[in-house]
Coordinates of C-alpha atoms in Angstrom, one line a residue:
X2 CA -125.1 -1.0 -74.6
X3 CA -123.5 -4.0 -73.1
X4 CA -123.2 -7.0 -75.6
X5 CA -121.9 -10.5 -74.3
X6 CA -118.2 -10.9 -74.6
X7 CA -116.3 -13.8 -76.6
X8 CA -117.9 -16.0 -79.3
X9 CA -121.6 -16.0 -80.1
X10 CA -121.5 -18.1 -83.4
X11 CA -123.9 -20.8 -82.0
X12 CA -126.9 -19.2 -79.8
X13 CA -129.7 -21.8 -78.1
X14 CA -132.4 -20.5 -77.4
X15 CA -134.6 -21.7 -74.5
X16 CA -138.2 -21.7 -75.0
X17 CA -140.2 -21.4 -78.3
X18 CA -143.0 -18.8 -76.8
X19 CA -143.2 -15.4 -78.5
X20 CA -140.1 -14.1 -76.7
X21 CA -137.9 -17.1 -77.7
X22 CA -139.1 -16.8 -81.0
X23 CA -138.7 -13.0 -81.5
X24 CA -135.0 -13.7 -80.0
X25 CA -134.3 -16.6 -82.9
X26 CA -135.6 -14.4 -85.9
X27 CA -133.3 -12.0 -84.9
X28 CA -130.1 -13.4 -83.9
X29 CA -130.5 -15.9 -87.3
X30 CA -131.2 -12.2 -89.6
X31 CA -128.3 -11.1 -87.9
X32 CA -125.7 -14.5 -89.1
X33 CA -125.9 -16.5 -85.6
X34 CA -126.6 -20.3 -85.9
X35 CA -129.1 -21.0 -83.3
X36 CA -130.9 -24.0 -81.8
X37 CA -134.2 -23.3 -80.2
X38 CA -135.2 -26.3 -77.4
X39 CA -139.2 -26.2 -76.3
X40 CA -140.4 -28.7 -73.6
X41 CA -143.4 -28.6 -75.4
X42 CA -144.3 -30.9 -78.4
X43 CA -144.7 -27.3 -80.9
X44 CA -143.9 -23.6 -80.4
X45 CA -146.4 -21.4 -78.6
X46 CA -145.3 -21.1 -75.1
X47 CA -148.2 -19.1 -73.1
X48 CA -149.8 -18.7 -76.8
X49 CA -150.6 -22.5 -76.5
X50 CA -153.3 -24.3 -78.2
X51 CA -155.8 -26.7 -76.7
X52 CA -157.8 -28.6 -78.9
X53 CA -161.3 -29.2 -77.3
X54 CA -164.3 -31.6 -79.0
X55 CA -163.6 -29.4 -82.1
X56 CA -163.4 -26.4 -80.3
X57 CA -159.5 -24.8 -80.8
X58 CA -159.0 -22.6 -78.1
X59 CA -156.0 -20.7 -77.2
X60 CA -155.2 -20.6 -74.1
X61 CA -152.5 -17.6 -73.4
X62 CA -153.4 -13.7 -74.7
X63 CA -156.3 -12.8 -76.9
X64 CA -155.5 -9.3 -77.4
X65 CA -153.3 -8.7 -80.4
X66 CA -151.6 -4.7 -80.7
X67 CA -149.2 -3.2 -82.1
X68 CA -148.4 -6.0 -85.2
X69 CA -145.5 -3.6 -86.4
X70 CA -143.4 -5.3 -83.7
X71 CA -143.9 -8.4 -84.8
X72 CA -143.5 -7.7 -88.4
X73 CA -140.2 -6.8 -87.7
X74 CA -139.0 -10.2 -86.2
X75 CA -140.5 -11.3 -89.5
X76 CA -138.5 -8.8 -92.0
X77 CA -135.3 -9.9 -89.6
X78 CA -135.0 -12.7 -92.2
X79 CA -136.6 -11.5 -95.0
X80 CA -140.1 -12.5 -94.6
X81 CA -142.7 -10.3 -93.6
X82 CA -145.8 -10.3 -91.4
X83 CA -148.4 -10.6 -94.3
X84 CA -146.7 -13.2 -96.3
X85 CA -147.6 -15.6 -93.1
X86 CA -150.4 -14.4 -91.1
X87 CA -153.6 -13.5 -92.2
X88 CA -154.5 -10.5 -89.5
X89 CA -157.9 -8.5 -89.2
X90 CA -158.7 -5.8 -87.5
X91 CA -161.1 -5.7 -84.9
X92 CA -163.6 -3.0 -85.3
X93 CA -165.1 -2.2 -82.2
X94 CA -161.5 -3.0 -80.8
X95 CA -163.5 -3.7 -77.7
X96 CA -167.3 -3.3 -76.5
X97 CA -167.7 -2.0 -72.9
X98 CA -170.7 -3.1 -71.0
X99 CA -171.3 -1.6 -67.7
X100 CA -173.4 -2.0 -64.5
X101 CA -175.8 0.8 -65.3
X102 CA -176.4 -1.4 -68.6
X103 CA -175.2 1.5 -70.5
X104 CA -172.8 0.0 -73.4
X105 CA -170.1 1.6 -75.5
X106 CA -168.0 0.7 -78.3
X107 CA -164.4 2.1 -78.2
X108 CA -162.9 2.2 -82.0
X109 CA -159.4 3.1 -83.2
X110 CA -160.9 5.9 -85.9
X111 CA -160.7 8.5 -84.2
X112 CA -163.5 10.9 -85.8
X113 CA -165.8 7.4 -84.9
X114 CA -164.5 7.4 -82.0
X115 CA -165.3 10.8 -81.1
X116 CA -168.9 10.6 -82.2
X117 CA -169.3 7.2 -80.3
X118 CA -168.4 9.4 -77.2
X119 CA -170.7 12.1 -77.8
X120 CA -173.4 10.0 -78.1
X121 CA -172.9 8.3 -75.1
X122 CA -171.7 10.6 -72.8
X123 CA -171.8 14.3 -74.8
X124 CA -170.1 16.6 -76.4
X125 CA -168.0 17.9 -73.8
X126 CA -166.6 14.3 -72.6
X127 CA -166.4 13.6 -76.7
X128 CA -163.8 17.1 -76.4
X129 CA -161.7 15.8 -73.8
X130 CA -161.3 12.7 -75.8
X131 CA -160.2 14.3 -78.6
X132 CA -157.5 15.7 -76.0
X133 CA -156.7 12.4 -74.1
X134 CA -155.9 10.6 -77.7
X135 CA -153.0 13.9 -78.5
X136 CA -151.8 12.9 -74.7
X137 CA -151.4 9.1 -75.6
X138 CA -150.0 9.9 -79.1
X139 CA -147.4 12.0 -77.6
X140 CA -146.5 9.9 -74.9
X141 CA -146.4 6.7 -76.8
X142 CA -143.8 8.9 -79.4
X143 CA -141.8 10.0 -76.3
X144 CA -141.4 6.5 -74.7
X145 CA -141.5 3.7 -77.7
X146 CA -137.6 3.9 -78.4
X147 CA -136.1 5.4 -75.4
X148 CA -137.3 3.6 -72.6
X149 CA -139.8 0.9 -74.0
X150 CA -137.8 -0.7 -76.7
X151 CA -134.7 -0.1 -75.1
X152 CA -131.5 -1.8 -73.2
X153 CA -130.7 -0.4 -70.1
X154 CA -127.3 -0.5 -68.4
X155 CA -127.9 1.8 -65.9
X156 CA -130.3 4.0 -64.0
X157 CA -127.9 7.1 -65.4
X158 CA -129.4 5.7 -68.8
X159 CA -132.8 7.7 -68.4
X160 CA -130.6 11.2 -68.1
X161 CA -132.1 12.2 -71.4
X162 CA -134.0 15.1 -73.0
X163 CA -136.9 12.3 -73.3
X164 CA -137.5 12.0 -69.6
X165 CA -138.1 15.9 -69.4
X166 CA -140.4 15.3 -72.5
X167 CA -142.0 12.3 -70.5
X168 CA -142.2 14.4 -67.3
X169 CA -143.9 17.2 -69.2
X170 CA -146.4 14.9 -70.0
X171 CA -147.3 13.9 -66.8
X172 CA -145.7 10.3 -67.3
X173 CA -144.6 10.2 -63.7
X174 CA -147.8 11.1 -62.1
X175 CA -150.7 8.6 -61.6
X176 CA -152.4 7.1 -64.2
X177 CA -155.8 7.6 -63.0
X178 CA -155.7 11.4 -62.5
X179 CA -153.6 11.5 -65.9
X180 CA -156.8 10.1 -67.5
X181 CA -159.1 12.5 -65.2
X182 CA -157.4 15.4 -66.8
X183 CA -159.4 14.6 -69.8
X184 CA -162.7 12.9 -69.0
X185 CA -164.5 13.1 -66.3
X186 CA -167.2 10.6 -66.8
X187 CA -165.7 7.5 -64.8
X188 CA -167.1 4.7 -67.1
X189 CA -165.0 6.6 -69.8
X190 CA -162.3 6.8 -66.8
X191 CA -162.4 3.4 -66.8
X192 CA -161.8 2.2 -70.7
X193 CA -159.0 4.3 -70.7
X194 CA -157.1 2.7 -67.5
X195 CA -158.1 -0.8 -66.8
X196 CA -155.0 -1.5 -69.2
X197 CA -152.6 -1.1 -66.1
X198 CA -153.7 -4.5 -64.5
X199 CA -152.3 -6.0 -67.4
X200 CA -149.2 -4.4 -66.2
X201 CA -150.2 -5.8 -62.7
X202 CA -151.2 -2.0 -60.7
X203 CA -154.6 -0.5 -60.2
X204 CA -154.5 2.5 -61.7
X205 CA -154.8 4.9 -58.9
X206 CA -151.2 3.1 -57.9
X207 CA -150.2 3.0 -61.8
X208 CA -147.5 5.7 -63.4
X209 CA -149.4 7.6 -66.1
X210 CA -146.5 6.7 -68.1
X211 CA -148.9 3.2 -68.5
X212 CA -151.4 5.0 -70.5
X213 CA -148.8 4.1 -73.4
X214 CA -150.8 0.4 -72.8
X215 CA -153.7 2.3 -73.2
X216 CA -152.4 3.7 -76.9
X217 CA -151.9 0.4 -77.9
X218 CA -155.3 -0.3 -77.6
X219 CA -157.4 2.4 -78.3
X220 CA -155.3 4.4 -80.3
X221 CA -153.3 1.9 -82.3
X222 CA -155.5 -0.8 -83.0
X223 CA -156.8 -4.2 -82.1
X224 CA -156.3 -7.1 -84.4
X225 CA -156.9 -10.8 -84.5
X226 CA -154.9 -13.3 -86.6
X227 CA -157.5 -16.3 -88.3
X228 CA -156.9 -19.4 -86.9
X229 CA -156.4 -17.8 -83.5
X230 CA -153.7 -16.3 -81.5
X231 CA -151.3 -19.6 -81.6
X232 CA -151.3 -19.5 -85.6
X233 CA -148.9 -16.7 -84.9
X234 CA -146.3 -18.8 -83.1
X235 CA -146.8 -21.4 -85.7
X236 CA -145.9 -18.4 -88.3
X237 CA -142.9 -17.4 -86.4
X238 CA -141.9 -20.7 -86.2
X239 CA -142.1 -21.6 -89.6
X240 CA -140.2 -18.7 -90.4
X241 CA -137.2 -19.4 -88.0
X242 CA -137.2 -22.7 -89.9
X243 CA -136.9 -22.0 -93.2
X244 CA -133.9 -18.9 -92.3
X245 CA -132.3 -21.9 -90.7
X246 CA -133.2 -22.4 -87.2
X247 CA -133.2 -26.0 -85.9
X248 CA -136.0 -26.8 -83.5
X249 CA -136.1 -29.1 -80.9
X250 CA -138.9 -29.5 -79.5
X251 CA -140.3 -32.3 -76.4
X252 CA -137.0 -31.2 -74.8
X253 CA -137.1 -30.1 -71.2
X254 CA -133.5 -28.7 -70.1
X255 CA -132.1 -30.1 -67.2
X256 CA -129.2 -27.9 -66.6
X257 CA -126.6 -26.1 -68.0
X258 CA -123.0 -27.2 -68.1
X259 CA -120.8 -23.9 -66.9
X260 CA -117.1 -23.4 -67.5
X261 CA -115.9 -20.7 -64.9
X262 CA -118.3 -17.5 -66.1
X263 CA -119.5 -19.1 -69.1
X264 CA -122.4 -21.3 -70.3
X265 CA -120.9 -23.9 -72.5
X266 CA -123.5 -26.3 -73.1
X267 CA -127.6 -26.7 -72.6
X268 CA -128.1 -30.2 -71.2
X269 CA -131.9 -31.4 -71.9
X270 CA -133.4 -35.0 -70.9
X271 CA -131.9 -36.3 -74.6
X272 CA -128.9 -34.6 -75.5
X273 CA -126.2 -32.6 -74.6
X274 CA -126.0 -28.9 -77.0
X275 CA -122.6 -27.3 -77.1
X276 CA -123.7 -23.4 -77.8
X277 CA -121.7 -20.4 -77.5
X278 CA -124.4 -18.3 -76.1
X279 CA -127.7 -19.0 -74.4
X280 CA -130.4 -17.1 -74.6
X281 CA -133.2 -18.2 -71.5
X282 CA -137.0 -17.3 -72.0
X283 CA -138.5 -19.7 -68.7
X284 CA -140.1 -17.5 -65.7
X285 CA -137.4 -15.7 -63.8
X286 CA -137.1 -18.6 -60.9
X287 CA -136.6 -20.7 -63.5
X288 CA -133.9 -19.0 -65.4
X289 CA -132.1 -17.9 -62.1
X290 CA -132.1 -21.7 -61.1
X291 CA -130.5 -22.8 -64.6
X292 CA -127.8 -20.2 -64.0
X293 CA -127.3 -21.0 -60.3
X294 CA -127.8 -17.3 -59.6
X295 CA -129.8 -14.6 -58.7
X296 CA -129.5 -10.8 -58.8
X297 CA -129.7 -9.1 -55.4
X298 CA -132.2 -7.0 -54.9
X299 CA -133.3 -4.9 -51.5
X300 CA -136.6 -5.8 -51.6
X301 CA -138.3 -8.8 -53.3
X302 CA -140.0 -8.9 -56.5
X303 CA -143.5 -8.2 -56.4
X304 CA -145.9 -10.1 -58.9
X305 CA -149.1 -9.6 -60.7
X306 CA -152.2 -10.5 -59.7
X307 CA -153.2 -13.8 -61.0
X308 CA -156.5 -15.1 -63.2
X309 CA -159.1 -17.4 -63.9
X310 CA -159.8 -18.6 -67.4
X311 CA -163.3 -20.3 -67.9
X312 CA -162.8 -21.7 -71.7
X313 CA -166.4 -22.9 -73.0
X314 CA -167.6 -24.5 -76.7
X315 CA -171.2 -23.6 -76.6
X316 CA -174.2 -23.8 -78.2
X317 CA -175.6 -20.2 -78.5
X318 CA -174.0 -16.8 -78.3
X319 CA -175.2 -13.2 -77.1
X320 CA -175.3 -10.4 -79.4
X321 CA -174.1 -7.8 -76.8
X322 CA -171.1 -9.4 -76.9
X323 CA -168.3 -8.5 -79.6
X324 CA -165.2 -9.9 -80.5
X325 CA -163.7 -8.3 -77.2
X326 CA -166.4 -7.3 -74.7
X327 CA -165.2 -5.7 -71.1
X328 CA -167.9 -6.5 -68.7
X329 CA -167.7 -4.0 -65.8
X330 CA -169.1 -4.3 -62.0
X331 CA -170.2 -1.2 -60.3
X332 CA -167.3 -1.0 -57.8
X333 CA -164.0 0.0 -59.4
X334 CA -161.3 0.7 -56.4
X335 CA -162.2 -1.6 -54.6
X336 CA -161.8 -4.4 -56.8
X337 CA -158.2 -3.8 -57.3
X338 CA -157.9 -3.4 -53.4
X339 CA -159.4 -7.0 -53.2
X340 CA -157.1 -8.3 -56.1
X341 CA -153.3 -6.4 -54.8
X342 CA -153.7 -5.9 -50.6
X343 CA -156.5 -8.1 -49.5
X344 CA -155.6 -11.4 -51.5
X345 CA -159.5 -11.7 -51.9
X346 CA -161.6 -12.8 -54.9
X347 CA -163.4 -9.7 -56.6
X348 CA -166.7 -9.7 -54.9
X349 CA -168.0 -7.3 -58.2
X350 CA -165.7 -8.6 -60.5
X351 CA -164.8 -7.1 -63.9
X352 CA -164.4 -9.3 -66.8
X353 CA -162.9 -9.7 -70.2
X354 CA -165.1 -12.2 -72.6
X355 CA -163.8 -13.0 -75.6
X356 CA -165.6 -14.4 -78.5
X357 CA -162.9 -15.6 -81.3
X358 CA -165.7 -17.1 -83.5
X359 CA -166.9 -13.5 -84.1
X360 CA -164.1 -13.4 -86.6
X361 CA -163.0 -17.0 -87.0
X362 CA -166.2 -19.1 -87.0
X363 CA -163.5 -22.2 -88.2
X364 CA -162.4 -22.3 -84.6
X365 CA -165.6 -23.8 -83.5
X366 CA -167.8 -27.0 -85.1
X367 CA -170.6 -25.5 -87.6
X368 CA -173.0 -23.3 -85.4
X369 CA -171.4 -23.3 -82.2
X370 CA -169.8 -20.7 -80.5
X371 CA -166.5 -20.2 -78.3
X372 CA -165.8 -17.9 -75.3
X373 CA -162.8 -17.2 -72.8
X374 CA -164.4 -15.2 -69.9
X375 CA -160.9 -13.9 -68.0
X376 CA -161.5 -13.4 -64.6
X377 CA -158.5 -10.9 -62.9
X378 CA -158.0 -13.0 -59.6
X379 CA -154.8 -12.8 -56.8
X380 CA -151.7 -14.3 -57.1
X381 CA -150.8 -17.2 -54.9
X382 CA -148.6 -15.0 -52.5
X383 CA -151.2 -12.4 -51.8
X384 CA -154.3 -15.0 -51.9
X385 CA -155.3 -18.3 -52.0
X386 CA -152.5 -20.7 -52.2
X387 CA -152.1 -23.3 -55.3
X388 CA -153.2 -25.8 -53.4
X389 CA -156.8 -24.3 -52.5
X390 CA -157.9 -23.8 -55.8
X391 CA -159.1 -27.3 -56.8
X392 CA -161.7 -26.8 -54.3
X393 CA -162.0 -23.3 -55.3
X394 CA -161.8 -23.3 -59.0
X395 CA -165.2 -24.9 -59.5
X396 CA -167.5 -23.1 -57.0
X397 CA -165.9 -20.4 -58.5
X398 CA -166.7 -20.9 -61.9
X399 CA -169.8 -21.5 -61.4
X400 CA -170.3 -18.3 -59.4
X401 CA -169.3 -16.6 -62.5
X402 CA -171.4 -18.4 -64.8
X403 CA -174.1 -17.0 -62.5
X404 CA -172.9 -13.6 -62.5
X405 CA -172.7 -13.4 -66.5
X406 CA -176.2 -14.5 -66.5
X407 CA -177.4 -11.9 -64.2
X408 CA -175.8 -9.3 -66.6
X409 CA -177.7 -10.2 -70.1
X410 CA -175.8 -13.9 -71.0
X411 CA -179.0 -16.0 -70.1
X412 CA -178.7 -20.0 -70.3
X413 CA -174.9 -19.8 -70.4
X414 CA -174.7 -22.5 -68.3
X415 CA -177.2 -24.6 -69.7
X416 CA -175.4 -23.9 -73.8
X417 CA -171.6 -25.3 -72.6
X418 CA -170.8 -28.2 -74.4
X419 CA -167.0 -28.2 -73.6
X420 CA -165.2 -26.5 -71.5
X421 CA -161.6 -26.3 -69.6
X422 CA -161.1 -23.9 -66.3
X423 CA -157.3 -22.7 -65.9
X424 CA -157.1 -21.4 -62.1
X425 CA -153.5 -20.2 -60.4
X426 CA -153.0 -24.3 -59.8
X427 CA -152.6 -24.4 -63.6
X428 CA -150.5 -21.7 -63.4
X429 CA -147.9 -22.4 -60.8
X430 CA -148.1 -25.9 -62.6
X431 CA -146.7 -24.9 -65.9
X432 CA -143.8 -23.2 -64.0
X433 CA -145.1 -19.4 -63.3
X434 CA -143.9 -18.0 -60.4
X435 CA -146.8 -16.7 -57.4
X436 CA -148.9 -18.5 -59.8
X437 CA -149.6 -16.1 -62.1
X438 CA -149.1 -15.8 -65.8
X439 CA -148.2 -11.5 -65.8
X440 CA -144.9 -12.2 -64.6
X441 CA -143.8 -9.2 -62.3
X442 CA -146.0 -6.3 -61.8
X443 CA -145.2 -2.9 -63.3
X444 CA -144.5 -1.5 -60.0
X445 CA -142.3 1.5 -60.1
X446 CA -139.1 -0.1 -58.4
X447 CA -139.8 -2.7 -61.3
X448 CA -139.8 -0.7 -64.2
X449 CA -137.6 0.3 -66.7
X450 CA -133.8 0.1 -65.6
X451 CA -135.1 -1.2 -62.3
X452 CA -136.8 -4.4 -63.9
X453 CA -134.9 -7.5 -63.3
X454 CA -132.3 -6.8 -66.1
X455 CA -131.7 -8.9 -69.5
X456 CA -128.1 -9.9 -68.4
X457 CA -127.2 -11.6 -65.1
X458 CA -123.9 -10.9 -63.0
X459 CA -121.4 -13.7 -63.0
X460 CA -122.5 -15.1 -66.4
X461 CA -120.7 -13.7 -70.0
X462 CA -122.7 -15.4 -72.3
X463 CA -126.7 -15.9 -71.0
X464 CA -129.2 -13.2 -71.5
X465 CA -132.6 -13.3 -70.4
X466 CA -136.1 -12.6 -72.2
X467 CA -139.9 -12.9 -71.6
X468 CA -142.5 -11.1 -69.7
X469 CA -140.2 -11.1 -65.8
X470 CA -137.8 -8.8 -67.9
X471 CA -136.6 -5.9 -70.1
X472 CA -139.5 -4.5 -70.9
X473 CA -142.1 -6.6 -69.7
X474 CA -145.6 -7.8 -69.7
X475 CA -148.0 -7.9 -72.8
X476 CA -147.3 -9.1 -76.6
X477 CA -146.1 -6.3 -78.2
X478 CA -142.9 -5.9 -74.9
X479 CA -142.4 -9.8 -74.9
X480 CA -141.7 -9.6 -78.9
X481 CA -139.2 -6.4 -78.1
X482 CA -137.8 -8.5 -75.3
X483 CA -136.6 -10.8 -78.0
X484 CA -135.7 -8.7 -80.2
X485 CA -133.4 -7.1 -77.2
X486 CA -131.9 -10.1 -75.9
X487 CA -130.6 -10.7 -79.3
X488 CA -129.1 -7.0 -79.2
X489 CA -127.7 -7.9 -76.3
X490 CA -125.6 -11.0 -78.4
X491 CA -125.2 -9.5 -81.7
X492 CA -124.5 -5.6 -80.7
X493 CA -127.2 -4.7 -83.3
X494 CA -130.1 -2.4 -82.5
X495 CA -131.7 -2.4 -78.8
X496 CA -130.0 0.8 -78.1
X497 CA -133.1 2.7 -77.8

């Protein structure tokens, strides 16, 4: 594994989302002195807080898997996940509603599991389960340290006894018929593989390596930390602080001041911080423009489709809806047609509603209730530009708001009592390239050593992490990306 040549003693960090912070708990567990600079007045990043009429919504990623990875950015400097946040486990991980208003609850347990499946779809489909969870246990044990919490240098770096283990599998085929193997029932088909649009590919297009997503979820567990998603930010944070990390934060870097191939200092809009090292978490525009290059690549990057995010405080709630509830349309392919080639709103869209007062009625004032419908929607290079979606956005929302009514959620318009809509103009806004906040899709000439890598040509001293890098989209991969950028400076760990 390449490591950054010459002094590291003093690392600043850029950024205090997840990925910044996974970066600092390492690198300060590991002896560096580092400085993390946020633009923002607190750490969070995309795991933001918005504080509405006594609502506290968070406004970045609801779904919380795989907490072992962030415990161990915790026990970098001696703390440990428990001692800071208080995380349940969500049980149904998620609640599937579908057109044909049949409903199923997909849990972790697998003997539940199996007998929620038999129930709803028999004893034969309830078999092939029982099949499709050894798949995703062996594939998640094949990939997790070789090529998912890994540094690549090279291509040559996947010439391993793993990727004949992976290929056995089926990792390399597509992740639809990889999940038709097992289950034949398409609504089953479905829970099983609407995980790859989080990794920006419809599933038919998807590597079955991607099921691993699909582990994570069903197989792993779902949890959800009280006081929302941003309390852990605020936990990683106030870790960082007491090992010795100094925060600056309502800093927005200007530039950074180069001698020959190396950073020497990070210049913000107040001060001037000598550094040894830098470690950048901004999109990948971003970062490029700081360092005043940009790999070369033969073909352009390729992003993720986009979404809409209707955030409402209401008065009521539905009791078909659980913590997580995935409300399906009847058409499947040709959604994900609509979202990745036609640039076209999903005329039978698929939804993720989220009700964080199912767990955490404190997030809400006494007897009210709070919901973030998340509406998959295309980017602003394949669709709609930023500029069209202030006209858009609220015709739009209220076309959803009709939808959700038609399917069981009846006076949802007439129960909001707050409410904030994020559209790809919010997006693009807060810096996320083709307006989306997935970053680059999980295409296969994007993935693994052929995603934009963690060190940039021309540069000794700067490593990149987030979501637009080594390994990519989704909490659990932007916490690794941390903890790989900091490989990357210290030379421990990240080798896969």
């Amino acid at each position: 594994m390449k490591t950054l040549t010459g002094p590291t003693d003093h690392v600043v960090v850029v950024g205090a989302g997840l990925a910044g912070l996974a970066a600092a708990l390492h690198l300060s567990g590991a002896g560096r002195r580092v400085t993390v600079v946020e633009r923002d007045a607190g750490p969070g990043g995309r795991a933001g807080r918005l504080d509405l009429g006594g609502y506290r919504v968070d406004t970045g990623p609801t779904v919380l898997t795989m907490p072992d990875v962030l415990d161990e950015a915790f026990r970098a400097v001696g703390d440990s996940l428990g001692d800071r946040v208080d995380l349940v486990p969500l049980c149904p991980a998620y609640r599937a509603l579908f057109a044909d208003g049949s409903r199923l609850d997909v849990h972790t347990d697998a003997e539940v599991m199996e007998a929620e499946i038999a129930s709803f779809a028999g004893a034969r489909e309830a078999l092939g389960y029982r099949g499709l969870r050894r798949w995703l246990e062996e594939l998640y044990a094949v990939q997790i340290r070789r090529f998912i919490d890994a540094n690549f240098d090279s291509p040559l770096r996947l010439l391993h006894p793993d990727l004949a283990r992976l290929a056995a599998l089926g990792g390399f085929g597509r992740l639809d018929r990889a999940v038709g193997r097992f289950l034949s029932d398409e609504r089953l088909r479905r829970v099983f593989s609407f995980q790859s649009l989080y990794a920006g590919v419809a599933p038919s297009r998807a590597l079955a390596a991607y099921a691993v997503i699909a582990y994570m979820d069903t197989v792993a567990g779902v949890y959800f930390p009280r006081g929302g998603m941003h309390a852990v930010p605020v936990a990683m944070a106030g870790s960082a602080e007491r090992a010795g990390v100094v925060f600056r934060f309502g800093e927005r870097v200007a530039r950074l001041e180069r001698r020959g191939r190396r950073v020497t200092a990070v210049v913000t809009d107040h001060d001037r911080i000598a550094c040894d090292a830098v470690v950048l978490t901004p999109d990948l525009p971003v970062s490029y423009r700081l360092l005043g290059r940009a790999p070369r690549r033969p073909v352009r990057l390729r992003h993720a489709p986009s979404a809409v995010v209707l955030h409402v405080g209401t008065d009521r709630t539905w009791p078909q809806l659980a913590h997580h509830t995935l409300s399906f349309g009847q058409s499947w392919d040709t959604v994900f047609g609509e979202l990745t080639v036609a640039g076209r709103l999903m005329s039978d869209p698929s939804v993720l509603i989220t009700r964080p007062t199912a767990t955490d009625p404190s997030l809400a004032p006494a007897g009210r209730h709070l919901h973030y419908v998340l509406a998959p929607c295309p980017n602003t290079e394949t669709g709609p530009a930023a500029a069209h979606w202030g006209e858009l956005g609220p015709r739009y929302r209220d076309d959803l708001v009709r939808e959700l009514e038609r399917r069981g959620l009846a006076g949802l318009g007439a129960s909001v009592e707050e409410e904030s809509l994020v559209t790809p103009a919010d997006w693009t806004a807060l810096g996320h390239a083709a307006g989306t906040p997935f970053s680059v899709a999980h295409t296969v000439a994007q993935t693994g050593p052929f995603r934009p890598r963690n060190l940039v040509a021309g540069t000794e001293n700067a490593v990149l992490a987030g979501c637009g890098t080594t390994p990519g989209v989704g909490v659990p991969t932007v916490l690794l990306s941390g903890k790989l950028a900091a490989a990357r400076v210290t030379g421990q760990g990240g080798a896969g």
